[in-house]
Coordinates of C-alpha atoms in Angstrom, one line a residue:
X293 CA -101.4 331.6 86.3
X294 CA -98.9 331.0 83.6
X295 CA -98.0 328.0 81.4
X296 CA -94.6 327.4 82.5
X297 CA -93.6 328.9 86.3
X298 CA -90.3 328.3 87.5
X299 CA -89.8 329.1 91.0
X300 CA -86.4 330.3 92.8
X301 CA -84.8 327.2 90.6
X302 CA -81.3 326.4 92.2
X303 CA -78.6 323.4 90.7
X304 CA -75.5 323.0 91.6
X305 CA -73.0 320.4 90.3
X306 CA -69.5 319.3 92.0
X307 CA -66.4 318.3 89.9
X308 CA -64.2 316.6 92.4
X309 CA -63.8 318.9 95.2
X310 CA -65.2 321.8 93.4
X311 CA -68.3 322.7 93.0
X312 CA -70.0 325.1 89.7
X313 CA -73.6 326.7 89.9
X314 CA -75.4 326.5 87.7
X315 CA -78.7 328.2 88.8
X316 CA -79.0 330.3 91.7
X317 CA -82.4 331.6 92.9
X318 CA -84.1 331.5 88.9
X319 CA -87.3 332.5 88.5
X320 CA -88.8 332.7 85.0
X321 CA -93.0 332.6 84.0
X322 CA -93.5 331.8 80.1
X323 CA -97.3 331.8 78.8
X324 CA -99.7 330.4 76.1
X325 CA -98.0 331.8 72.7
X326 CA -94.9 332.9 74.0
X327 CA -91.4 333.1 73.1
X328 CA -88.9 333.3 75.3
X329 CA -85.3 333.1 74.6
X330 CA -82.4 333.1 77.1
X331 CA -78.5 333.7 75.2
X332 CA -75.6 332.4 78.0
X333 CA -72.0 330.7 77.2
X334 CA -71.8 327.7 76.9
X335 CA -71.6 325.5 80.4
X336 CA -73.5 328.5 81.8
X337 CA -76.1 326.7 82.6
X338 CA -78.3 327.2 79.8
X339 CA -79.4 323.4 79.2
X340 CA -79.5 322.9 82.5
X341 CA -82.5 325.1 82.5
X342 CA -83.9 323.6 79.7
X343 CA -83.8 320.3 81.5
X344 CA -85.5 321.2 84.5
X345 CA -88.4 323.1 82.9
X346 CA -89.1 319.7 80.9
X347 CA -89.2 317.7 84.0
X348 CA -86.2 315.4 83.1
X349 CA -83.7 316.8 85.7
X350 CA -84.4 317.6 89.3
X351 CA -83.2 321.2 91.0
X352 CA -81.5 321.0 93.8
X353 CA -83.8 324.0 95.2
X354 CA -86.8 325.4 93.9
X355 CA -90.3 324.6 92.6
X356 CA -91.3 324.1 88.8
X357 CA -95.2 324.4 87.8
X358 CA -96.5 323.4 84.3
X359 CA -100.2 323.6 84.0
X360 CA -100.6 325.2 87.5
X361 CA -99.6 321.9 89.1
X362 CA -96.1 321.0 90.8
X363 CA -93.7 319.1 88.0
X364 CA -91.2 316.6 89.1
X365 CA -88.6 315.0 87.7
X366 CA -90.1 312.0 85.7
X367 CA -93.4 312.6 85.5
X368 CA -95.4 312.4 82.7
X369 CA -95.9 316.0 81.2
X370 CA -92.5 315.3 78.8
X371 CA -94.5 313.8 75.7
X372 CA -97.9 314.9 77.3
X373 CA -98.1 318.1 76.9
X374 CA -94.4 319.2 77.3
X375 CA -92.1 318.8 74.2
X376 CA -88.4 318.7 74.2
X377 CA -86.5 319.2 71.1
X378 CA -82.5 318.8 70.7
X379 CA -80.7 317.1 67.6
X380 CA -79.3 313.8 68.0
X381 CA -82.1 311.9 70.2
X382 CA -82.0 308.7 68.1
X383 CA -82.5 305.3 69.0
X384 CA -79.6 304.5 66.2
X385 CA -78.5 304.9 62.6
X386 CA -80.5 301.9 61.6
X387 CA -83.7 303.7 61.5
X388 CA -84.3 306.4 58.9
X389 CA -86.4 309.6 60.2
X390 CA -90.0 309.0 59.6
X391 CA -89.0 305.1 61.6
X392 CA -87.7 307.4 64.4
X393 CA -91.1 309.3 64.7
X394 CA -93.0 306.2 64.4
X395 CA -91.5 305.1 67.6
X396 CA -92.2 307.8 69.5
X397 CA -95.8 307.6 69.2
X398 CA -96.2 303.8 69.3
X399 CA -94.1 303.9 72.5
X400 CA -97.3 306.0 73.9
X401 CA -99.8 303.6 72.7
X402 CA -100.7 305.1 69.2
X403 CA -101.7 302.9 66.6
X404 CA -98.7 302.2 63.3
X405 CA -101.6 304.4 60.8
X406 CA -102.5 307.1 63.4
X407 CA -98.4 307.1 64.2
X408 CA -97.6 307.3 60.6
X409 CA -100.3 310.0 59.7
X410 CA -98.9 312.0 62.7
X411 CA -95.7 311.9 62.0
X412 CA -96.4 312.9 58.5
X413 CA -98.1 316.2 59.3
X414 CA -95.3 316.8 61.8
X415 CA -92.9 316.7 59.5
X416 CA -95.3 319.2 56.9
X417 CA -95.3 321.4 59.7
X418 CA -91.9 321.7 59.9
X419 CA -91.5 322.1 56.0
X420 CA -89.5 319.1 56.3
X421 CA -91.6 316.0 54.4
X422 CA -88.8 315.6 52.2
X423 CA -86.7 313.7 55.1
X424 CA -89.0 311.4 55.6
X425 CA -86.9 308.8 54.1
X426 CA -83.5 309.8 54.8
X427 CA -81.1 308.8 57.3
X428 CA -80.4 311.0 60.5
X429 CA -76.8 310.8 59.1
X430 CA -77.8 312.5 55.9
X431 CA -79.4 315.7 57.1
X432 CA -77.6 319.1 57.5
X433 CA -77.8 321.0 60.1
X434 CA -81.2 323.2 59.4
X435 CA -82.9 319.8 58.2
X436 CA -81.8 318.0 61.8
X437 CA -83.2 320.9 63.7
X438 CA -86.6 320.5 61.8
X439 CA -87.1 316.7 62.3
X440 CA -85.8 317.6 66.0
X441 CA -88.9 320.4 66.2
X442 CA -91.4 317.3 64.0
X443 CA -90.1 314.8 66.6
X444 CA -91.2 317.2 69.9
X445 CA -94.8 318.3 67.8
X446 CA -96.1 314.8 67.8
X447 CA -97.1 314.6 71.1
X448 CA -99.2 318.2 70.3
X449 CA -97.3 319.9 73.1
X450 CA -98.3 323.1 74.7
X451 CA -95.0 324.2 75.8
X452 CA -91.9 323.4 73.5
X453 CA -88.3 323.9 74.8
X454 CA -85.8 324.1 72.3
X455 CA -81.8 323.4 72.8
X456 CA -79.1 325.4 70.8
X457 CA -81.8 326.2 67.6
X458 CA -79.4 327.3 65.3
X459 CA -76.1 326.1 66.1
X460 CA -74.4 323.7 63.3
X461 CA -77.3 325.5 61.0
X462 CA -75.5 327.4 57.9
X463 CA -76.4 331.4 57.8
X464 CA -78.1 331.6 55.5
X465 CA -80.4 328.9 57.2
X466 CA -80.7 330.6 60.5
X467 CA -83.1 333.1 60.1
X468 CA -85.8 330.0 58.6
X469 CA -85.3 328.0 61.4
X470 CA -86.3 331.3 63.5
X471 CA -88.8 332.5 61.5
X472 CA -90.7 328.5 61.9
X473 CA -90.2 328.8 66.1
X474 CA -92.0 332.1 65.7
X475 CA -94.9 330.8 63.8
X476 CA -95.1 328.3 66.1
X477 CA -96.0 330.3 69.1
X478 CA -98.0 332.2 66.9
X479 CA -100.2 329.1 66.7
X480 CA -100.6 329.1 70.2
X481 CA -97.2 326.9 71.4
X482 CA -95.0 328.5 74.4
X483 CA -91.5 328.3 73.3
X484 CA -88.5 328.5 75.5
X485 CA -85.0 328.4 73.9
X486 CA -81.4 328.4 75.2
X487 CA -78.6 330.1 72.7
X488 CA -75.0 330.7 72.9
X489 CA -75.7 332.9 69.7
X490 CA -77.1 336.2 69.9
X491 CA -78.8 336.0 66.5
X492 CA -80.9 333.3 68.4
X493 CA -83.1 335.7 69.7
X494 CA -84.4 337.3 67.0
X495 CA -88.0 336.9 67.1
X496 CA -88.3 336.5 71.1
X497 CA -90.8 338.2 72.6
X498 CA -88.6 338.5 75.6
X499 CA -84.8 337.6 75.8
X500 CA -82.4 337.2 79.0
X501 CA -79.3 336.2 79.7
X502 CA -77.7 333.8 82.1
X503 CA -74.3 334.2 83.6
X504 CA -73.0 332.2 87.0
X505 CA -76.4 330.8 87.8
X506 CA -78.0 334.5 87.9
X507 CA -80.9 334.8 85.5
X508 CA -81.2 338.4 84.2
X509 CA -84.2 339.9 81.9
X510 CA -88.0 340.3 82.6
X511 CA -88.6 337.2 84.5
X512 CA -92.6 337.6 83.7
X513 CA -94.4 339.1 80.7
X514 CA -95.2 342.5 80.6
X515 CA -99.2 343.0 81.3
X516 CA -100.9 344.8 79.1
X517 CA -103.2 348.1 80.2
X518 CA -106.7 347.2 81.0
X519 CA -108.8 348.7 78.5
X520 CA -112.1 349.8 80.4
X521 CA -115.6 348.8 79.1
X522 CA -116.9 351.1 76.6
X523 CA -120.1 351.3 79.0
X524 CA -117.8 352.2 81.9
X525 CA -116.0 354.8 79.9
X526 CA -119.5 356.7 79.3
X527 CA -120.4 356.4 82.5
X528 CA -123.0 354.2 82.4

């Protein structure tokens, strides 16, 4: 059973008369540990995707399963054990970074020391303690997509989803911000991102593309050859 199954995921949207799919028949498993990248244009669909695997839009067809067990469209596994992470979710400019974090936990019951002392170490994990007192408005691009990434860790997810993690990052910024989402499945986080860039798949352990609603790549990971006991081997 994997972390993450999505199951023969179909969306659609109409614009007036027309209508533009989005996801036809997608089917993608992501586990424990792994990443999984998926490039497409942008409007491909991409987000879309993104959105439905965190349980915050519903598919028109199809069946997503987080934890073995049927996910729905505003249920409680965003925040509890599902993190989604894309720049620019703040309550306002009033409220400097470490504020924003604050909320998120209090909003779930935490108390204002066990908030603060979270979003702390979130923010250390991200190598990002230094914008603790700025401003959204003040951070650059690679420092927005860390606070984004300390924002989704404080709820200790096991599977992160991550929008667009390098655009409006400079380049020679990109391959950081890469390098932290790989040692964050290395720690035992599934990561699934969406790109418009192919350089946002360095570090995947599996990438696919989506183009007119079709998902292309290995929908599932790769199983690895049973090894047989060394007991077996000798015939014992």
């Amino acid at each position: 059973m994997s972390l993450l199954e999505l199951w023969h995921i179909g969306r659609r949207r109409r614009n007036g008369t027309r209508e533009h799919v989005l996801l036809a028949d997608a089917c993608l498993d992501v586990e424990e540990g792994e990443l999984v990248a998926i490039w497409g244009r942008r409007r491909c669909g991409r987000s879309t995707l993104l959105r439905i695997a965190a349980g915050i839009e519903a598919p028109d067809a199809g069946i997503v399963r987080f934890q073995g067990r049927e996910l729905r469209a505003g249920s409680q596994a965003l925040g509890a054990g599902i993190g989604y992470c894309k720049r620019g979710l703040y309550g306002g400019e009033s409220r400097g970074v470490l504020d924003e974090l604050l909320v998120t936990q209090l909003a779930r019951g935490a108390s204002e020391r066990k908030a603060r002392s979270g979003a702390l170490a979130a923010l250390a994990r991200v190598q990002a303690s230094e914008c603790a007192s700025f401003a959204p408005h003040e951070l650059d691009g690679s420092e927005a997509m860390r606070v984004a990434l300390a924002r989704a860790l404080v709820g200790e997810p096991s599977l992160l989803l991550v929008d667009d993690p390098i655009r409006d990052v400079d380049l020679s910024q990109r391959d950081e911000i890469l390098l932290l989402l790989r040692s964050l499945a290395d720690e035992g986080i599934a990561i699934l991102t969406a790109t418009d860039d192919a350089t946002g798949l360095s570090g995947a352990d599996r990438a696919l593309s989506l183009d007119h609603g079709v998902l292309r790549g290995e929908r599932t990971p790769e199983l690895a050859e049973v090894v047989p006991l060394r007991c077996q081997a000798a015939g014992r």
